[in-house]
Amino acid sequence: MKANQPMVKVISSGKYAPSTLITNEDLERLVDTSDEWIVTRTGIKTRHRAVDETTSDMAYKAAMEAINRVNYDKDKIDLIIMATITGDQMTPATANFVQAKLGLNHEVMSFDINAACTGFVYALETAASLLQTGRFRAALVIGGEQLTKIVDYTDRNTCVLFGDGAGAMILEPSTHERNQAFFFNAARGDTNNTLTVVNHIKMDGKRVYLFAIDAMEQAIRKVLESSGLAIEDIDVIIPHQANERIIQSVSKSMGIPMDKFMLNLSEYGNTSAASIPITIAEYYDQNEVKNKKILLVAFGGGFTWGSAILQL
């Protein structure tokens, strides 16, 4: 057993995506692009768009799916961490709105994390560390985004990428060695403003692409090293769903088969902090998850990058 690594039991997972879709054909009518151009460069075919829903609405629905999946007593939840760059408003935190919508009237520590697309992995490590203190019974960790409200639909390079949605996980502290979790998270200041959001998302695609490949490789290697595991010990890699070509490049350079990576960006596009928890929930939907080891890896603006290994 590795020292100083938190032990957490993954209880459940849930997701929510709005029913309204933005297809590649819809985008062809807005900017100079085509379905073929988008699919060959990104792998994205559709993305979901929230209409008359807030980020906290979607986060609440994802949380309820996680709760209902295992008939969980939501009153056990006393820690809510929300990863988002598109919260309902600057303050209160979107996590506070989720707490209210869940009807949790007891004392709950609720706050948001902004680490861009790496936000959910940051939030997981924060939750795992707090659970180890013995002060909390259960953590609800959510990634949720309404990116369509900050997309510039005149920018053909970015408007094809982003969608809305939310994913959630419930964690409890554990004393069982098999539930040891491993994390690697890092950041470096992006002085070139390569990926920013002021009023709209702005991105230097080539710079982000090169950074992403290197960051994902480093994050995978670091978390495997800290865990003492090999890639063969991992049942599935769940990457941030940004661009299929980035994941293909990582697969090729590291010699990891593509079928080891779970992808769903063809339906959702890039949902930033929501992409990994949405994919985890779909893994729950499609597989018998008992005794599975999952490796999560992400990169995002900031620049941020990180990884985690969890036992389901």
mmCIF file of C-alpha atoms in Angstrom:
data_model
loop_
_atom_site.group_PDB
_atom_site.id
_atom_site.type_symbol
_atom_site.label_atom_id
_atom_site.label_comp_id
_atom_site.label_asym_id
_atom_site.label_seq_id
_atom_site.Cartn_x
_atom_site.Cartn_y
_atom_site.Cartn_z
ATOM 1 C CA MET A 1 0.000 0.000 0.000
ATOM 2 C CA LYS A 2 1.329 3.435 -0.949
ATOM 3 C CA ALA A 3 1.553 5.843 1.981
ATOM 4 C CA ASN A 4 -0.408 9.095 2.195
ATOM 5 C CA GLN A 5 -2.901 8.145 -0.498
ATOM 6 C CA PRO A 6 -6.584 8.615 0.343
ATOM 7 C CA MET A 7 -8.916 5.636 0.455
ATOM 8 C CA VAL A 8 -12.388 6.303 -0.890
ATOM 9 C CA LYS A 9 -15.302 4.086 -1.824
ATOM 10 C CA VAL A 10 -17.045 5.026 -5.069
ATOM 11 C CA ILE A 11 -20.748 4.617 -4.351
ATOM 12 C CA SER A 12 -22.474 5.715 -7.538
ATOM 13 C CA SER A 13 -22.384 7.834 -10.677
ATOM 14 C CA GLY A 14 -24.933 9.788 -12.695
ATOM 15 C CA LYS A 15 -25.222 12.086 -15.678
ATOM 16 C CA TYR A 16 -27.592 14.495 -17.364
ATOM 17 C CA ALA A 17 -27.599 16.002 -20.840
ATOM 18 C CA PRO A 18 -30.286 18.356 -22.206
ATOM 19 C CA SER A 19 -32.554 16.974 -24.918
ATOM 20 C CA THR A 20 -31.914 19.770 -27.431
ATOM 21 C CA LEU A 21 -29.143 18.893 -29.877
ATOM 22 C CA ILE A 22 -26.849 20.997 -32.032
ATOM 23 C CA THR A 23 -25.859 18.922 -35.047
ATOM 24 C CA ASN A 24 -23.036 19.492 -37.491
ATOM 25 C CA GLU A 25 -25.692 20.324 -40.074
ATOM 26 C CA ASP A 26 -26.989 23.075 -37.772
ATOM 27 C CA LEU A 27 -23.494 24.550 -37.624
ATOM 28 C CA GLU A 28 -23.131 24.383 -41.413
ATOM 29 C CA ARG A 29 -25.901 26.987 -41.540
ATOM 30 C CA LEU A 30 -24.048 29.315 -39.152
ATOM 31 C CA VAL A 31 -20.404 29.222 -40.247
ATOM 32 C CA ASP A 32 -18.244 28.048 -43.120
ATOM 33 C CA THR A 33 -17.843 24.413 -42.094
ATOM 34 C CA SER A 34 -19.104 20.943 -42.983
ATOM 35 C CA ASP A 35 -19.992 17.712 -41.264
ATOM 36 C CA GLU A 36 -17.001 16.018 -42.884
ATOM 37 C CA TRP A 37 -14.596 18.763 -41.740
ATOM 38 C CA ILE A 38 -15.838 18.604 -38.146
ATOM 39 C CA VAL A 39 -15.888 14.803 -37.877
ATOM 40 C CA THR A 40 -12.459 14.233 -39.422
ATOM 41 C CA ARG A 41 -10.795 16.881 -37.225
ATOM 42 C CA THR A 42 -12.627 16.343 -33.946
ATOM 43 C CA GLY A 43 -14.792 13.215 -34.027
ATOM 44 C CA ILE A 44 -17.819 15.270 -32.941
ATOM 45 C CA LYS A 45 -21.235 14.787 -34.559
ATOM 46 C CA THR A 46 -23.647 16.372 -32.067
ATOM 47 C CA ARG A 47 -23.605 18.313 -28.828
ATOM 48 C CA HIS A 48 -26.355 19.008 -26.276
ATOM 49 C CA ARG A 49 -27.679 22.479 -25.505
ATOM 50 C CA ALA A 50 -29.448 23.642 -22.366
ATOM 51 C CA VAL A 51 -32.625 25.611 -23.043
ATOM 52 C CA ASP A 52 -34.343 27.182 -20.031
ATOM 53 C CA GLU A 53 -31.981 25.241 -17.732
ATOM 54 C CA THR A 54 -29.110 26.457 -15.598
ATOM 55 C CA THR A 55 -25.869 24.692 -14.759
ATOM 56 C CA SER A 56 -27.231 23.910 -11.295
ATOM 57 C CA ASP A 57 -30.395 22.419 -12.841
ATOM 58 C CA MET A 58 -28.267 20.001 -14.861
ATOM 59 C CA ALA A 59 -25.987 19.268 -11.904
ATOM 60 C CA TYR A 60 -29.005 18.506 -9.712
ATOM 61 C CA LYS A 61 -30.389 16.067 -12.302
ATOM 62 C CA ALA A 62 -27.021 14.310 -12.628
ATOM 63 C CA ALA A 63 -26.801 14.087 -8.831
ATOM 64 C CA MET A 64 -30.304 12.619 -8.614
ATOM 65 C CA GLU A 65 -29.420 9.937 -11.171
ATOM 66 C CA ALA A 66 -26.424 8.985 -9.017
ATOM 67 C CA ILE A 67 -28.613 8.940 -5.907
ATOM 68 C CA ASN A 68 -31.413 6.946 -7.535
ATOM 69 C CA ARG A 69 -29.056 4.438 -9.173
ATOM 70 C CA VAL A 70 -28.298 2.917 -5.744
ATOM 71 C CA ASN A 71 -31.262 4.298 -3.753
ATOM 72 C CA TYR A 72 -28.805 6.363 -1.730
ATOM 73 C CA ASP A 73 -29.794 8.249 1.406
ATOM 74 C CA LYS A 74 -29.003 11.776 0.243
ATOM 75 C CA ASP A 75 -29.040 13.038 3.835
ATOM 76 C CA LYS A 76 -25.657 11.345 4.266
ATOM 77 C CA ILE A 77 -24.146 13.903 1.876
ATOM 78 C CA ASP A 78 -22.292 16.590 3.833
ATOM 79 C CA LEU A 79 -19.765 17.704 1.204
ATOM 80 C CA ILE A 80 -20.573 19.016 -2.294
ATOM 81 C CA ILE A 81 -17.824 20.075 -4.679
ATOM 82 C CA MET A 82 -18.836 21.460 -8.058
ATOM 83 C CA ALA A 83 -16.341 21.794 -10.911
ATOM 84 C CA THR A 84 -17.469 24.391 -13.439
ATOM 85 C CA ILE A 85 -16.412 27.444 -15.432
ATOM 86 C CA THR A 86 -20.036 28.317 -16.268
ATOM 87 C CA GLY A 87 -21.731 28.503 -12.897
ATOM 88 C CA ASP A 88 -25.161 30.051 -12.445
ATOM 89 C CA GLN A 89 -23.597 33.269 -11.168
ATOM 90 C CA MET A 90 -20.410 34.510 -9.543
ATOM 91 C CA THR A 91 -21.697 33.903 -6.020
ATOM 92 C CA PRO A 92 -23.216 31.999 -4.271
ATOM 93 C CA ALA A 93 -21.411 28.926 -5.573
ATOM 94 C CA THR A 94 -23.327 26.682 -7.939
ATOM 95 C CA ALA A 95 -22.755 23.885 -5.396
ATOM 96 C CA ASN A 96 -24.933 25.860 -2.960
ATOM 97 C CA PHE A 97 -27.772 25.935 -5.483
ATOM 98 C CA VAL A 98 -27.430 22.179 -5.974
ATOM 99 C CA GLN A 99 -27.546 21.687 -2.203
ATOM 100 C CA ALA A 100 -30.796 23.663 -2.044
ATOM 101 C CA LYS A 101 -32.351 21.767 -4.956
ATOM 102 C CA LEU A 102 -31.485 18.482 -3.273
ATOM 103 C CA GLY A 103 -33.291 19.694 -0.155
ATOM 104 C CA LEU A 104 -30.261 19.206 2.080
ATOM 105 C CA ASN A 105 -31.033 21.326 5.116
ATOM 106 C CA HIS A 106 -28.341 19.942 7.422
ATOM 107 C CA GLU A 107 -24.820 21.336 7.556
ATOM 108 C CA VAL A 108 -23.072 20.756 4.220
ATOM 109 C CA MET A 109 -19.736 22.136 3.036
ATOM 110 C CA SER A 110 -20.450 23.284 -0.541
ATOM 111 C CA PHE A 111 -18.139 25.104 -2.926
ATOM 112 C CA ASP A 112 -17.046 25.386 -6.565
ATOM 113 C CA ILE A 113 -13.713 24.681 -8.261
ATOM 114 C CA ASN A 114 -12.563 26.353 -11.476
ATOM 115 C CA ALA A 115 -9.785 24.360 -13.124
ATOM 116 C CA ALA A 116 -11.313 24.372 -16.606
ATOM 117 C CA CYS A 117 -11.566 20.934 -18.228
ATOM 118 C CA THR A 118 -9.409 19.372 -15.484
ATOM 119 C CA GLY A 119 -11.861 20.616 -12.863
ATOM 120 C CA PHE A 120 -13.514 17.289 -12.098
ATOM 121 C CA VAL A 121 -10.175 15.554 -11.454
ATOM 122 C CA TYR A 122 -9.132 18.448 -9.191
ATOM 123 C CA ALA A 123 -12.477 18.167 -7.391
ATOM 124 C CA LEU A 124 -12.081 14.420 -6.894
ATOM 125 C CA GLU A 125 -8.695 14.813 -5.218
ATOM 126 C CA THR A 126 -10.042 17.613 -3.032
ATOM 127 C CA ALA A 127 -13.032 15.495 -1.997
ATOM 128 C CA ALA A 128 -10.900 12.406 -1.333
ATOM 129 C CA SER A 129 -8.531 14.428 0.844
ATOM 130 C CA LEU A 130 -11.367 15.984 2.823
ATOM 131 C CA LEU A 131 -13.041 12.607 3.337
ATOM 132 C CA GLN A 132 -9.791 11.325 4.854
ATOM 133 C CA THR A 133 -10.073 13.862 7.692
ATOM 134 C CA GLY A 134 -12.939 11.902 9.209
ATOM 135 C CA ARG A 135 -15.156 14.978 9.278
ATOM 136 C CA PHE A 136 -17.401 14.008 6.371
ATOM 137 C CA ARG A 137 -19.661 11.033 5.729
ATOM 138 C CA ALA A 138 -20.183 11.389 1.990
ATOM 139 C CA ALA A 139 -19.112 13.660 -0.845
ATOM 140 C CA LEU A 140 -21.069 14.566 -3.941
ATOM 141 C CA VAL A 141 -18.613 15.584 -6.657
ATOM 142 C CA ILE A 142 -20.082 17.161 -9.800
ATOM 143 C CA GLY A 143 -18.783 18.493 -13.090
ATOM 144 C CA GLY A 144 -21.303 20.638 -14.931
ATOM 145 C CA GLU A 145 -21.145 23.140 -17.762
ATOM 146 C CA GLN A 146 -23.376 25.323 -19.915
ATOM 147 C CA LEU A 147 -20.712 26.134 -22.479
ATOM 148 C CA THR A 148 -23.136 27.024 -25.253
ATOM 149 C CA LYS A 149 -23.807 30.318 -23.463
ATOM 150 C CA ILE A 150 -20.158 31.380 -23.892
ATOM 151 C CA VAL A 151 -19.537 30.024 -27.391
ATOM 152 C CA ASP A 152 -19.016 32.514 -30.222
ATOM 153 C CA TYR A 153 -21.153 31.073 -33.015
ATOM 154 C CA THR A 154 -19.305 33.162 -35.595
ATOM 155 C CA ASP A 155 -15.961 31.463 -34.785
ATOM 156 C CA ARG A 156 -15.793 28.318 -36.915
ATOM 157 C CA ASN A 157 -12.795 26.952 -35.015
ATOM 158 C CA THR A 158 -14.424 26.870 -31.573
ATOM 159 C CA CYS A 159 -18.202 26.801 -32.064
ATOM 160 C CA VAL A 160 -18.077 23.219 -33.359
ATOM 161 C CA LEU A 161 -16.470 21.891 -30.179
ATOM 162 C CA PHE A 162 -18.561 22.632 -27.107
ATOM 163 C CA GLY A 163 -21.750 21.354 -25.502
ATOM 164 C CA ASP A 164 -23.667 21.290 -22.216
ATOM 165 C CA GLY A 165 -24.209 18.647 -19.553
ATOM 166 C CA ALA A 166 -23.340 17.408 -16.088
ATOM 167 C CA GLY A 167 -22.021 14.322 -14.358
ATOM 168 C CA ALA A 168 -21.845 13.370 -10.683
ATOM 169 C CA MET A 169 -20.205 10.851 -8.351
ATOM 170 C CA ILE A 170 -20.881 9.927 -4.732
ATOM 171 C CA LEU A 171 -17.864 9.011 -2.600
ATOM 172 C CA GLU A 172 -17.514 7.769 0.970
ATOM 173 C CA PRO A 173 -14.378 7.394 3.098
ATOM 174 C CA SER A 174 -12.922 3.900 3.286
ATOM 175 C CA THR A 175 -10.393 1.998 5.378
ATOM 176 C CA HIS A 176 -10.015 -0.835 2.868
ATOM 177 C CA GLU A 177 -6.713 -1.000 1.032
ATOM 178 C CA ARG A 178 -8.409 -1.952 -2.240
ATOM 179 C CA ASN A 179 -10.105 1.475 -2.249
ATOM 180 C CA GLN A 180 -6.859 3.427 -2.284
ATOM 181 C CA ALA A 181 -7.072 6.251 -4.838
ATOM 182 C CA PHE A 182 -4.177 7.892 -6.650
ATOM 183 C CA PHE A 183 -3.983 11.406 -8.055
ATOM 184 C CA PHE A 184 -1.724 13.673 -10.038
ATOM 185 C CA ASN A 185 -2.713 17.293 -10.643
ATOM 186 C CA ALA A 186 -0.672 20.206 -11.917
ATOM 187 C CA ALA A 187 -0.839 23.601 -13.590
ATOM 188 C CA ARG A 188 1.384 26.157 -15.239
ATOM 189 C CA GLY A 189 0.608 29.763 -16.051
ATOM 190 C CA ASP A 190 -0.409 30.276 -19.679
ATOM 191 C CA THR A 191 1.134 33.667 -20.431
ATOM 192 C CA ASN A 192 0.197 33.358 -24.114
ATOM 193 C CA ASN A 193 -3.566 33.387 -23.414
ATOM 194 C CA THR A 194 -3.815 30.218 -25.490
ATOM 195 C CA LEU A 195 -7.219 29.231 -24.105
ATOM 196 C CA THR A 196 -9.311 31.887 -22.405
ATOM 197 C CA VAL A 197 -12.873 32.861 -21.594
ATOM 198 C CA VAL A 198 -13.767 36.518 -21.167
ATOM 199 C CA ASN A 199 -17.129 36.894 -22.850
ATOM 200 C CA HIS A 200 -16.571 34.004 -25.244
ATOM 201 C CA ILE A 201 -14.201 31.063 -25.539
ATOM 202 C CA LYS A 202 -11.005 31.930 -27.419
ATOM 203 C CA MET A 203 -8.517 29.224 -28.305
ATOM 204 C CA ASP A 204 -5.270 28.775 -30.201
ATOM 205 C CA GLY A 205 -6.070 25.295 -31.464
ATOM 206 C CA LYS A 206 -2.547 24.284 -32.531
ATOM 207 C CA ARG A 207 -0.957 25.286 -29.226
ATOM 208 C CA VAL A 208 -3.685 23.550 -27.225
ATOM 209 C CA TYR A 209 -3.331 20.398 -29.344
ATOM 210 C CA LEU A 210 0.419 20.141 -28.717
ATOM 211 C CA PHE A 211 0.050 20.888 -25.012
ATOM 212 C CA ALA A 212 -2.780 18.374 -24.620
ATOM 213 C CA ILE A 213 -0.866 15.414 -26.035
ATOM 214 C CA ASP A 214 2.171 16.048 -23.823
ATOM 215 C CA ALA A 215 0.066 16.768 -20.729
ATOM 216 C CA MET A 216 -2.073 13.648 -21.079
ATOM 217 C CA GLU A 217 0.963 11.417 -21.564
ATOM 218 C CA GLN A 218 2.696 12.943 -18.542
ATOM 219 C CA ALA A 219 -0.421 12.645 -16.374
ATOM 220 C CA ILE A 220 -0.950 8.979 -17.292
ATOM 221 C CA ARG A 221 2.675 8.109 -16.554
ATOM 222 C CA LYS A 222 2.727 10.055 -13.269
ATOM 223 C CA VAL A 223 -0.376 8.436 -11.789
ATOM 224 C CA LEU A 224 0.710 4.954 -12.870
ATOM 225 C CA GLU A 225 4.110 5.544 -11.278
ATOM 226 C CA SER A 226 2.613 6.760 -7.996
ATOM 227 C CA SER A 227 0.244 3.788 -7.847
ATOM 228 C CA GLY A 228 2.813 1.158 -8.769
ATOM 229 C CA LEU A 229 0.433 -0.106 -11.456
ATOM 230 C CA ALA A 230 0.969 -0.837 -15.134
ATOM 231 C CA ILE A 231 -1.408 0.137 -17.902
ATOM 232 C CA GLU A 232 -2.400 -3.547 -18.111
ATOM 233 C CA ASP A 233 -3.822 -3.275 -14.576
ATOM 234 C CA ILE A 234 -6.282 -0.598 -15.729
ATOM 235 C CA ASP A 235 -9.660 -1.719 -17.042
ATOM 236 C CA VAL A 236 -10.537 1.504 -18.839
ATOM 237 C CA ILE A 237 -9.048 4.958 -19.432
ATOM 238 C CA ILE A 238 -11.626 7.730 -19.318
ATOM 239 C CA PRO A 239 -10.073 10.833 -20.885
ATOM 240 C CA HIS A 240 -11.383 14.357 -21.097
ATOM 241 C CA GLN A 241 -13.489 14.332 -24.251
ATOM 242 C CA ALA A 242 -11.993 17.221 -26.214
ATOM 243 C CA ASN A 243 -10.832 15.922 -29.576
ATOM 244 C CA GLU A 244 -10.603 12.359 -30.881
ATOM 245 C CA ARG A 245 -7.336 13.091 -32.705
ATOM 246 C CA ILE A 246 -5.656 14.116 -29.426
ATOM 247 C CA ILE A 247 -6.626 10.805 -27.845
ATOM 248 C CA GLN A 248 -5.515 8.886 -30.936
ATOM 249 C CA SER A 249 -2.116 10.600 -30.754
ATOM 250 C CA VAL A 250 -1.718 9.682 -27.075
ATOM 251 C CA SER A 251 -2.755 6.111 -27.849
ATOM 252 C CA LYS A 252 -0.186 5.805 -30.618
ATOM 253 C CA SER A 253 2.741 7.455 -28.838
ATOM 254 C CA MET A 254 2.210 5.480 -25.608
ATOM 255 C CA GLY A 255 1.390 2.178 -27.316
ATOM 256 C CA ILE A 256 -1.997 1.952 -25.595
ATOM 257 C CA PRO A 257 -4.748 0.381 -27.744
ATOM 258 C CA MET A 258 -7.563 2.799 -28.628
ATOM 259 C CA ASP A 259 -10.112 0.327 -27.297
ATOM 260 C CA LYS A 260 -8.659 0.962 -23.817
ATOM 261 C CA PHE A 261 -10.037 4.531 -24.020
ATOM 262 C CA MET A 262 -13.763 5.156 -23.585
ATOM 263 C CA LEU A 263 -15.017 7.836 -25.968
ATOM 264 C CA ASN A 264 -18.401 9.525 -26.305
ATOM 265 C CA LEU A 265 -17.467 12.931 -27.719
ATOM 266 C CA SER A 266 -19.244 12.107 -30.983
ATOM 267 C CA GLU A 267 -22.497 12.730 -29.085
ATOM 268 C CA TYR A 268 -21.549 15.311 -26.462
ATOM 269 C CA GLY A 269 -18.596 17.260 -27.853
ATOM 270 C CA ASN A 270 -16.358 18.954 -25.300
ATOM 271 C CA THR A 271 -18.314 19.555 -22.091
ATOM 272 C CA SER A 272 -15.249 20.736 -20.117
ATOM 273 C CA ALA A 273 -15.479 19.720 -16.440
ATOM 274 C CA ALA A 274 -18.559 17.599 -17.192
ATOM 275 C CA SER A 275 -16.947 15.347 -19.795
ATOM 276 C CA ILE A 276 -15.219 12.838 -17.503
ATOM 277 C CA PRO A 277 -18.123 12.334 -15.050
ATOM 278 C CA ILE A 278 -20.607 11.988 -17.929
ATOM 279 C CA THR A 279 -18.373 9.282 -19.412
ATOM 280 C CA ILE A 280 -18.007 7.531 -16.042
ATOM 281 C CA ALA A 281 -21.800 7.401 -15.743
ATOM 282 C CA GLU A 282 -22.035 5.894 -19.223
ATOM 283 C CA TYR A 283 -19.432 3.321 -18.194
ATOM 284 C CA TYR A 284 -21.754 2.418 -15.319
ATOM 285 C CA ASP A 285 -24.667 2.158 -17.747
ATOM 286 C CA GLN A 286 -22.822 -0.146 -20.156
ATOM 287 C CA ASN A 287 -20.721 -2.384 -17.908
ATOM 288 C CA GLU A 288 -20.568 -4.474 -14.772
ATOM 289 C CA VAL A 289 -18.368 -2.067 -12.830
ATOM 290 C CA LYS A 290 -17.600 -4.095 -9.722
ATOM 291 C CA ASN A 291 -13.855 -4.471 -9.079
ATOM 292 C CA LYS A 292 -12.881 -2.289 -12.070
ATOM 293 C CA LYS A 293 -9.926 0.084 -12.018
ATOM 294 C CA ILE A 294 -10.459 3.280 -13.980
ATOM 295 C CA LEU A 295 -7.846 5.853 -14.958
ATOM 296 C CA LEU A 296 -9.071 9.404 -15.506
ATOM 297 C CA VAL A 297 -6.947 11.922 -17.402
ATOM 298 C CA ALA A 298 -7.666 15.523 -18.328
ATOM 299 C CA PHE A 299 -6.164 18.790 -19.529
ATOM 300 C CA GLY A 300 -7.594 22.279 -19.652
ATOM 301 C CA GLY A 301 -7.058 26.001 -19.876
ATOM 302 C CA GLY A 302 -4.800 27.581 -17.344
ATOM 303 C CA PHE A 303 -2.983 25.383 -18.297
ATOM 304 C CA THR A 304 -4.145 22.591 -15.979
ATOM 305 C CA TRP A 305 -3.761 18.847 -16.285
ATOM 306 C CA GLY A 306 -4.276 15.854 -14.054
ATOM 307 C CA SER A 307 -5.131 12.212 -13.610
ATOM 308 C CA ALA A 308 -6.627 9.781 -11.114
ATOM 309 C CA ILE A 309 -6.948 6.045 -10.552
ATOM 310 C CA LEU A 310 -10.057 4.864 -8.732
ATOM 311 C CA GLN A 311 -11.427 1.455 -7.817
ATOM 312 C CA LEU A 312 -15.091 0.974 -8.668
#
